[in-house]
Amino acid sequence: DIIGDLPYEKAETLLRLMGVKEERAIRALLGYKEKTAGGIMTTQYFAVPEETTVAETIERLRKLPEDYEAVQYVYTITEDKTLTGVLSMRTLVLAKDEAKVGDLAYRELFTVPPEEDQEDVAEAISKYNILAMPVVDEDGKLLGIVTVDDALDVLEEEHEEDLALAGAAPVEGESGPVAEFFKWFYRRETWIALWALAAIIISAVGRLDLLAGTLILMPLVLIIANDVAGFSLTALIEYEGEDDLGFGKLMGRNLAIGLIAAATCAVILLIMIAMAGGDGASQHIKQGIQIALVPALVSVILTILFSALLSMFAKKRYEKGNVPNGYALSVAAMFFALAVQLIIAIVML
């Protein structure tokens, strides 16, 4: 891992300083892609030919270096390193000295190819409750193993990436409970800050009387934008690593939830308009809401499309190894919705 992160010149210098065996092993590992079984496997496994006796196997174990990877299983192989079976240390210790490991080995093995996604390997290790997963090539030859420690690291890394993608990463730094509450509230209810900012700007330019209806409907638009962006990110996490998360599929999901939200808001607003009284103030509010209804609904529909584009952008970044910040994407969706609503309202007025 360290050599893989170094510049080419430094990596080559270190490789040439190693022994021939170590250099060959590391160059072989560097040939596998990141976040695959080959990329996280270790070549320090313990394998013996099938005809080896228990006594001979134990003697070989005793000769292993002290810093050798912890041995959990004994793998049985043929002369050309084809994996044929596995037995636990308990089975080995309890067997008779003259018994052959090939006769004791368990033949129904769980194996993965080196190009298998690391998260799938980790989930398989967890599912089958094993301590190591053999990695084999297309001919069944043993290349290495992925240990349970590496699998746990992968699952933890994927979990942290999902949290970061969902915008639920913990806030760093120490502060009191009041400050923590305000940080949490700000991240969860950012729409309030954007709404307040819009109100200050509208008031400062002297357009409050004309854009009052728009300002009244803005919280609904911002909340819907935040929810639709979160919905898109949830879909991205759900379909992580799969190729079937196309723009059309995501757009369909967003469109369904967005139209439901827009229709619900429209019904509520129409009820508010119908219930408005006949006095001057009520009529003014009624007229303002009627004018602001179109910008609000158009903003919601366009934000649906924008959120789908944001999610596809996040997917591309994630495929390149960059974890996008879910909170930033949600804020971008809310800014987009706010800008569209204000622009349309100003043009109409």
Tab-separated table of C-alpha atoms in Angstrom:
chain	number	residue	atom	x	y	z
A	1	ASP	CA	0.000	0.000	0.000
A	2	ILE	CA	2.799	2.414	0.877
A	3	ILE	CA	4.757	1.719	-2.304
A	4	GLY	CA	1.608	2.029	-4.383
A	5	ASP	CA	1.096	5.579	-3.050
A	6	LEU	CA	4.685	6.691	-3.729
A	7	PRO	CA	5.881	8.462	-6.878
A	8	TYR	CA	7.246	6.087	-9.521
A	9	GLU	CA	10.917	6.945	-8.972
A	10	LYS	CA	10.799	6.423	-5.196
A	11	ALA	CA	8.779	3.223	-5.566
A	12	GLU	CA	11.306	1.773	-8.025
A	13	THR	CA	14.192	2.706	-5.722
A	14	LEU	CA	12.638	0.891	-2.768
A	15	LEU	CA	11.715	-2.166	-4.840
A	16	ARG	CA	15.309	-2.531	-6.060
A	17	LEU	CA	16.580	-2.406	-2.465
A	18	MET	CA	14.431	-5.413	-1.544
A	19	GLY	CA	15.168	-9.057	-1.985
A	20	VAL	CA	14.194	-10.687	-5.268
A	21	LYS	CA	11.372	-12.697	-3.670
A	22	GLU	CA	9.849	-9.687	-1.884
A	23	GLU	CA	10.177	-7.477	-4.975
A	24	ARG	CA	8.438	-10.056	-7.166
A	25	ALA	CA	5.611	-10.483	-4.662
A	26	ILE	CA	4.998	-6.740	-4.321
A	27	ARG	CA	5.121	-6.126	-8.068
A	28	ALA	CA	2.513	-8.849	-8.493
A	29	LEU	CA	0.238	-7.217	-5.909
A	30	LEU	CA	0.667	-3.776	-7.475
A	31	GLY	CA	-0.750	-5.200	-10.693
A	32	TYR	CA	-4.221	-5.562	-9.193
A	33	LYS	CA	-6.756	-2.742	-9.169
A	34	GLU	CA	-7.599	-0.832	-6.020
A	35	LYS	CA	-10.638	-1.924	-4.011
A	36	THR	CA	-10.560	-5.469	-5.404
A	37	ALA	CA	-9.817	-8.824	-3.806
A	38	GLY	CA	-6.372	-8.791	-5.443
A	39	GLY	CA	-5.726	-5.297	-4.157
A	40	ILE	CA	-6.326	-6.184	-0.485
A	41	MET	CA	-5.165	-9.806	-0.367
A	42	THR	CA	-1.990	-11.021	1.290
A	43	THR	CA	0.327	-13.587	-0.253
A	44	GLN	CA	1.324	-14.826	3.207
A	45	TYR	CA	-0.823	-17.932	3.403
A	46	PHE	CA	0.062	-21.472	4.478
A	47	ALA	CA	-0.408	-24.179	1.859
A	48	VAL	CA	0.984	-27.686	1.546
A	49	PRO	CA	0.658	-30.490	-1.030
A	50	GLU	CA	-2.238	-32.894	-0.452
A	51	GLU	CA	0.005	-35.883	0.302
A	52	THR	CA	1.788	-34.065	3.159
A	53	THR	CA	1.264	-35.753	6.539
A	54	VAL	CA	-0.004	-33.988	9.628
A	55	ALA	CA	3.387	-34.345	11.343
A	56	GLU	CA	5.198	-32.814	8.369
A	57	THR	CA	2.671	-29.951	8.193
A	58	ILE	CA	3.109	-29.106	11.869
A	59	GLU	CA	6.890	-29.160	11.436
A	60	ARG	CA	6.590	-26.681	8.552
A	61	LEU	CA	4.423	-24.456	10.710
A	62	ARG	CA	7.099	-24.369	13.386
A	63	LYS	CA	9.645	-23.144	10.850
A	64	LEU	CA	7.594	-20.106	9.833
A	65	PRO	CA	9.098	-16.691	10.715
A	66	GLU	CA	7.744	-14.992	13.828
A	67	ASP	CA	6.428	-12.057	11.809
A	68	TYR	CA	4.526	-14.302	9.386
A	69	GLU	CA	0.819	-13.553	8.881
A	70	ALA	CA	-1.286	-15.347	11.501
A	71	VAL	CA	-2.206	-18.795	10.163
A	72	GLN	CA	-5.883	-19.651	10.600
A	73	TYR	CA	-6.245	-22.303	7.902
A	74	VAL	CA	-4.058	-24.825	6.126
A	75	TYR	CA	-4.739	-24.961	2.395
A	76	THR	CA	-4.059	-28.035	0.310
A	77	ILE	CA	-2.742	-27.612	-3.225
A	78	THR	CA	-1.510	-29.672	-6.147
A	79	GLU	CA	1.950	-29.408	-7.705
A	80	ASP	CA	0.826	-26.529	-9.936
A	81	LYS	CA	-0.647	-24.639	-6.895
A	82	THR	CA	-4.263	-25.458	-7.731
A	83	LEU	CA	-6.345	-25.086	-4.573
A	84	THR	CA	-8.059	-28.338	-3.609
A	85	GLY	CA	-9.155	-27.964	0.008
A	86	VAL	CA	-8.792	-26.366	3.408
A	87	LEU	CA	-8.618	-27.509	7.016
A	88	SER	CA	-8.663	-25.605	10.272
A	89	MET	CA	-5.880	-25.579	12.815
A	90	ARG	CA	-8.156	-27.486	15.205
A	91	THR	CA	-8.609	-30.285	12.667
A	92	LEU	CA	-4.861	-30.403	12.095
A	93	VAL	CA	-3.945	-30.564	15.796
A	94	LEU	CA	-6.502	-33.278	16.623
A	95	ALA	CA	-5.564	-35.538	13.677
A	96	LYS	CA	-3.088	-38.400	13.824
A	97	ASP	CA	0.496	-37.638	12.805
A	98	GLU	CA	0.507	-40.099	9.909
A	99	ALA	CA	-2.760	-38.830	8.375
A	100	LYS	CA	-2.516	-36.934	5.100
A	101	VAL	CA	-3.892	-33.407	5.025
A	102	GLY	CA	-5.544	-34.098	1.678
A	103	ASP	CA	-7.778	-36.680	3.355
A	104	LEU	CA	-8.714	-34.252	6.144
A	105	ALA	CA	-9.345	-31.195	3.983
A	106	TYR	CA	-12.783	-29.725	3.375
A	107	ARG	CA	-13.409	-29.646	-0.389
A	108	GLU	CA	-16.379	-27.299	-0.745
A	109	LEU	CA	-14.538	-23.992	-0.731
A	110	PHE	CA	-15.643	-20.381	-0.930
A	111	THR	CA	-13.257	-18.599	-3.302
A	112	VAL	CA	-13.170	-15.298	-5.183
A	113	PRO	CA	-11.326	-14.080	-8.295
A	114	PRO	CA	-8.752	-11.266	-7.863
A	115	GLU	CA	-10.979	-8.736	-9.683
A	116	GLU	CA	-13.887	-9.221	-7.242
A	117	ASP	CA	-15.000	-5.999	-5.532
A	118	GLN	CA	-13.512	-5.710	-2.031
A	119	GLU	CA	-16.874	-4.915	-0.438
A	120	ASP	CA	-18.429	-8.081	-1.909
A	121	VAL	CA	-15.506	-10.102	-0.535
A	122	ALA	CA	-15.895	-8.557	2.924
A	123	GLU	CA	-19.633	-9.237	2.923
A	124	ALA	CA	-19.017	-12.851	1.866
A	125	ILE	CA	-16.537	-13.345	4.726
A	126	SER	CA	-19.129	-11.952	7.120
A	127	LYS	CA	-21.943	-14.016	5.604
A	128	TYR	CA	-20.107	-17.353	5.721
A	129	ASN	CA	-18.414	-16.590	9.054
A	130	ILE	CA	-14.920	-17.526	7.902
A	131	LEU	CA	-11.545	-16.117	8.909
A	132	ALA	CA	-10.023	-15.873	5.426
A	133	MET	CA	-11.186	-16.003	1.829
A	134	PRO	CA	-8.928	-17.664	-0.784
A	135	VAL	CA	-8.282	-15.677	-3.962
A	136	VAL	CA	-7.809	-17.872	-7.044
A	137	ASP	CA	-7.201	-17.233	-10.739
A	138	GLU	CA	-9.287	-18.576	-13.623
A	139	ASP	CA	-7.450	-21.914	-13.401
A	140	GLY	CA	-8.142	-22.326	-9.690
A	141	LYS	CA	-4.571	-21.582	-8.626
A	142	LEU	CA	-4.187	-20.014	-5.193
A	143	LEU	CA	-2.946	-16.412	-5.430
A	144	GLY	CA	-3.489	-15.208	-1.865
A	145	ILE	CA	-6.063	-14.759	0.868
A	146	VAL	CA	-8.201	-11.911	2.191
A	147	THR	CA	-8.209	-12.093	5.993
A	148	VAL	CA	-11.090	-11.193	8.273
A	149	ASP	CA	-9.071	-8.211	9.588
A	150	ASP	CA	-8.844	-6.764	6.081
A	151	ALA	CA	-12.552	-7.473	5.553
A	152	LEU	CA	-13.464	-5.539	8.707
A	153	ASP	CA	-11.315	-2.616	7.547
A	154	VAL	CA	-13.154	-2.613	4.211
A	155	LEU	CA	-16.586	-2.687	5.850
A	156	GLU	CA	-15.591	0.152	8.184
A	157	GLU	CA	-14.240	2.195	5.270
A	158	GLU	CA	-17.395	1.622	3.215
A	159	HIS	CA	-19.555	2.546	6.205
A	160	GLU	CA	-17.656	5.812	6.723
A	161	GLU	CA	-17.943	6.613	3.015
A	162	ASP	CA	-21.698	6.000	3.106
A	163	LEU	CA	-21.999	8.301	6.118
A	164	ALA	CA	-19.965	10.987	4.376
A	165	LEU	CA	-22.029	10.565	1.223
A	166	ALA	CA	-25.244	10.887	3.211
A	167	GLY	CA	-23.928	14.025	4.925
A	168	ALA	CA	-24.017	12.332	8.339
A	169	ALA	CA	-20.320	12.538	9.129
A	170	PRO	CA	-19.672	13.542	12.732
A	171	VAL	CA	-18.631	17.118	13.395
A	172	GLU	CA	-14.972	17.265	14.383
A	173	GLY	CA	-13.705	19.220	17.338
A	174	GLU	CA	-14.777	19.544	20.930
A	175	SER	CA	-17.490	21.941	22.014
A	176	GLY	CA	-20.268	22.212	24.569
A	177	PRO	CA	-23.717	20.633	24.264
A	178	VAL	CA	-25.347	23.909	23.178
A	179	ALA	CA	-22.832	24.437	20.380
A	180	GLU	CA	-23.203	20.804	19.315
A	181	PHE	CA	-26.974	21.231	19.183
A	182	PHE	CA	-26.701	24.305	16.977
A	183	LYS	CA	-24.229	22.524	14.670
A	184	TRP	CA	-26.576	19.583	14.387
A	185	PHE	CA	-29.583	21.858	13.846
A	186	TYR	CA	-27.756	23.893	11.199
A	187	ARG	CA	-26.789	20.770	9.251
A	188	ARG	CA	-30.255	19.248	9.541
A	189	GLU	CA	-32.262	22.430	8.917
A	190	THR	CA	-30.044	24.419	6.564
A	191	TRP	CA	-33.112	25.579	4.651
A	192	ILE	CA	-33.893	28.009	7.501
A	193	ALA	CA	-30.572	29.813	6.981
A	194	LEU	CA	-31.135	30.007	3.221
A	195	TRP	CA	-34.691	31.266	3.728
A	196	ALA	CA	-33.463	33.947	6.152
A	197	LEU	CA	-30.751	34.966	3.672
A	198	ALA	CA	-33.309	35.305	0.876
A	199	ALA	CA	-35.617	37.358	3.144
A	200	ILE	CA	-32.783	39.743	4.047
A	201	ILE	CA	-31.800	40.211	0.391
A	202	ILE	CA	-35.421	40.769	-0.732
A	203	SER	CA	-35.981	43.281	2.074
A	204	ALA	CA	-32.692	45.074	1.343
A	205	VAL	CA	-33.560	45.647	-2.333
A	206	GLY	CA	-37.062	46.826	-1.432
A	207	ARG	CA	-39.038	44.069	-3.160
A	208	LEU	CA	-40.704	42.564	-0.091
A	209	ASP	CA	-44.180	43.770	-1.092
A	210	LEU	CA	-43.931	42.086	-4.501
A	211	LEU	CA	-42.107	38.918	-3.439
A	212	ALA	CA	-43.931	38.303	-0.159
A	213	GLY	CA	-45.853	35.382	-1.679
A	214	THR	CA	-42.633	33.887	-3.017
A	215	LEU	CA	-41.038	34.205	0.413
A	216	ILE	CA	-44.048	32.503	2.017
A	217	LEU	CA	-43.756	29.474	-0.292
A	218	MET	CA	-39.951	29.319	-0.209
A	219	PRO	CA	-39.684	27.012	2.864
A	220	LEU	CA	-41.772	24.389	1.065
A	221	VAL	CA	-39.549	24.608	-1.998
A	222	LEU	CA	-36.331	24.399	0.039
A	223	ILE	CA	-37.541	21.455	2.127
A	224	ILE	CA	-38.628	19.553	-0.988
A	225	ALA	CA	-35.261	20.286	-2.648
A	226	ASN	CA	-33.428	18.987	0.424
A	227	ASP	CA	-35.568	15.846	0.560
A	228	VAL	CA	-35.245	15.103	-3.163
A	229	ALA	CA	-31.453	15.531	-2.971
A	230	GLY	CA	-31.371	13.172	0.009
A	231	PHE	CA	-33.534	10.717	-1.901
A	232	SER	CA	-31.068	10.775	-4.809
A	233	LEU	CA	-28.105	10.176	-2.488
A	234	THR	CA	-29.931	7.301	-0.788
A	235	ALA	CA	-30.443	5.738	-4.205
A	236	LEU	CA	-26.739	6.185	-4.936
A	237	ILE	CA	-25.787	4.356	-1.722
A	238	GLU	CA	-28.379	1.647	-2.398
A	239	TYR	CA	-27.070	0.964	-5.902
A	240	GLU	CA	-23.410	1.549	-5.036
A	241	GLY	CA	-21.090	-0.386	-7.310
A	242	GLU	CA	-23.899	-1.422	-9.681
A	243	ASP	CA	-24.204	-0.349	-13.285
A	244	ASP	CA	-28.003	-0.212	-13.316
A	245	LEU	CA	-28.194	3.211	-11.643
A	246	GLY	CA	-28.778	5.069	-14.868
A	247	PHE	CA	-29.982	8.629	-15.220
A	248	GLY	CA	-33.378	7.473	-16.494
A	249	LYS	CA	-33.978	5.171	-13.538
A	250	LEU	CA	-32.904	7.776	-11.008
A	251	MET	CA	-34.928	10.451	-12.790
A	252	GLY	CA	-38.015	8.233	-12.625
A	253	ARG	CA	-37.610	7.720	-8.897
A	254	ASN	CA	-37.043	11.426	-8.304
A	255	LEU	CA	-39.934	12.400	-10.527
A	256	ALA	CA	-42.344	10.192	-8.604
A	257	ILE	CA	-41.399	11.530	-5.166
A	258	GLY	CA	-41.093	15.114	-6.430
A	259	LEU	CA	-44.500	15.157	-8.120
A	260	ILE	CA	-46.123	13.745	-5.001
A	261	ALA	CA	-44.517	16.492	-2.918
A	262	ALA	CA	-45.422	19.209	-5.447
A	263	ALA	CA	-49.021	18.004	-5.696
A	264	THR	CA	-49.348	17.961	-1.913
A	265	CYS	CA	-48.023	21.520	-1.668
A	266	ALA	CA	-50.323	22.686	-4.460
A	267	VAL	CA	-53.387	21.267	-2.705
A	268	ILE	CA	-52.416	22.941	0.581
A	269	LEU	CA	-51.829	26.281	-1.138
A	270	LEU	CA	-55.100	26.131	-3.049
A	271	ILE	CA	-56.915	25.473	0.221
A	272	MET	CA	-55.152	28.499	1.741
A	273	ILE	CA	-56.225	30.649	-1.214
A	274	ALA	CA	-59.818	29.447	-0.993
A	275	MET	CA	-59.944	30.168	2.746
A	276	ALA	CA	-58.539	33.692	2.436
A	277	GLY	CA	-61.020	36.326	3.624
A	278	GLY	CA	-62.326	39.329	1.731
A	279	ASP	CA	-60.480	42.074	3.583
A	280	GLY	CA	-57.649	43.955	1.919
A	281	ALA	CA	-54.788	42.229	3.780
A	282	SER	CA	-56.140	38.744	3.094
A	283	GLN	CA	-56.697	39.546	-0.564
A	284	HIS	CA	-53.151	40.859	-0.844
A	285	ILE	CA	-51.781	37.629	0.640
A	286	LYS	CA	-54.099	35.595	-1.593
A	287	GLN	CA	-52.888	37.417	-4.695
A	288	GLY	CA	-49.249	37.043	-3.630
A	289	ILE	CA	-49.637	33.298	-3.157
A	290	GLN	CA	-51.386	32.929	-6.510
A	291	ILE	CA	-48.537	34.725	-8.274
A	292	ALA	CA	-45.892	32.747	-6.363
A	293	LEU	CA	-47.511	29.347	-6.989
A	294	VAL	CA	-46.141	28.933	-10.529
A	295	PRO	CA	-42.489	29.785	-9.654
A	296	ALA	CA	-42.665	27.405	-6.689
A	297	LEU	CA	-43.986	24.446	-8.694
A	298	VAL	CA	-41.617	25.062	-11.613
A	299	SER	CA	-38.718	25.300	-9.169
A	300	VAL	CA	-39.677	21.946	-7.614
A	301	ILE	CA	-39.860	20.200	-11.004
A	302	LEU	CA	-36.509	21.606	-12.192
A	303	THR	CA	-34.873	20.712	-8.883
A	304	ILE	CA	-35.932	17.100	-9.439
A	305	LEU	CA	-33.889	17.073	-12.640
A	306	PHE	CA	-31.005	18.927	-11.008
A	307	SER	CA	-30.892	16.450	-8.076
A	308	ALA	CA	-30.680	13.543	-10.500
A	309	LEU	CA	-27.773	15.268	-12.255
A	310	LEU	CA	-26.099	15.863	-8.885
A	311	SER	CA	-26.422	12.200	-8.001
A	312	MET	CA	-24.902	11.086	-11.307
A	313	PHE	CA	-22.056	13.569	-10.723
A	314	ALA	CA	-21.534	12.068	-7.256
A	315	LYS	CA	-21.530	8.570	-8.755
A	316	LYS	CA	-18.796	9.524	-11.246
A	317	ARG	CA	-16.670	11.028	-8.468
A	318	TYR	CA	-17.192	7.972	-6.288
A	319	GLU	CA	-16.080	5.655	-9.104
A	320	LYS	CA	-12.832	7.670	-9.285
A	321	GLY	CA	-12.224	7.162	-5.555
A	322	ASN	CA	-13.485	10.581	-4.389
A	323	VAL	CA	-16.292	10.459	-1.833
A	324	PRO	CA	-18.644	13.403	-2.468
A	325	ASN	CA	-20.050	15.282	0.502
A	326	GLY	CA	-23.779	14.611	0.784
A	327	TYR	CA	-24.392	17.754	2.808
A	328	ALA	CA	-22.758	19.910	0.144
A	329	LEU	CA	-24.886	18.292	-2.557
A	330	SER	CA	-28.064	18.943	-0.563
A	331	VAL	CA	-27.103	22.603	-0.076
A	332	ALA	CA	-26.400	22.885	-3.810
A	333	ALA	CA	-29.883	21.521	-4.578
A	334	MET	CA	-31.471	24.033	-2.180
A	335	PHE	CA	-29.506	26.949	-3.662
A	336	PHE	CA	-30.609	25.858	-7.137
A	337	ALA	CA	-34.274	25.688	-6.078
A	338	LEU	CA	-34.079	29.090	-4.381
A	339	ALA	CA	-32.420	30.730	-7.390
A	340	VAL	CA	-34.922	29.266	-9.872
A	341	GLN	CA	-37.898	30.319	-7.746
A	342	LEU	CA	-36.643	33.894	-7.314
A	343	ILE	CA	-35.679	34.326	-10.983
A	344	ILE	CA	-39.046	33.111	-12.265
A	345	ALA	CA	-40.937	35.226	-9.712
A	346	ILE	CA	-38.996	38.388	-10.632
A	347	VAL	CA	-39.516	37.774	-14.359
A	348	MET	CA	-43.264	37.263	-13.851
A	349	LEU	CA	-43.567	40.417	-11.775
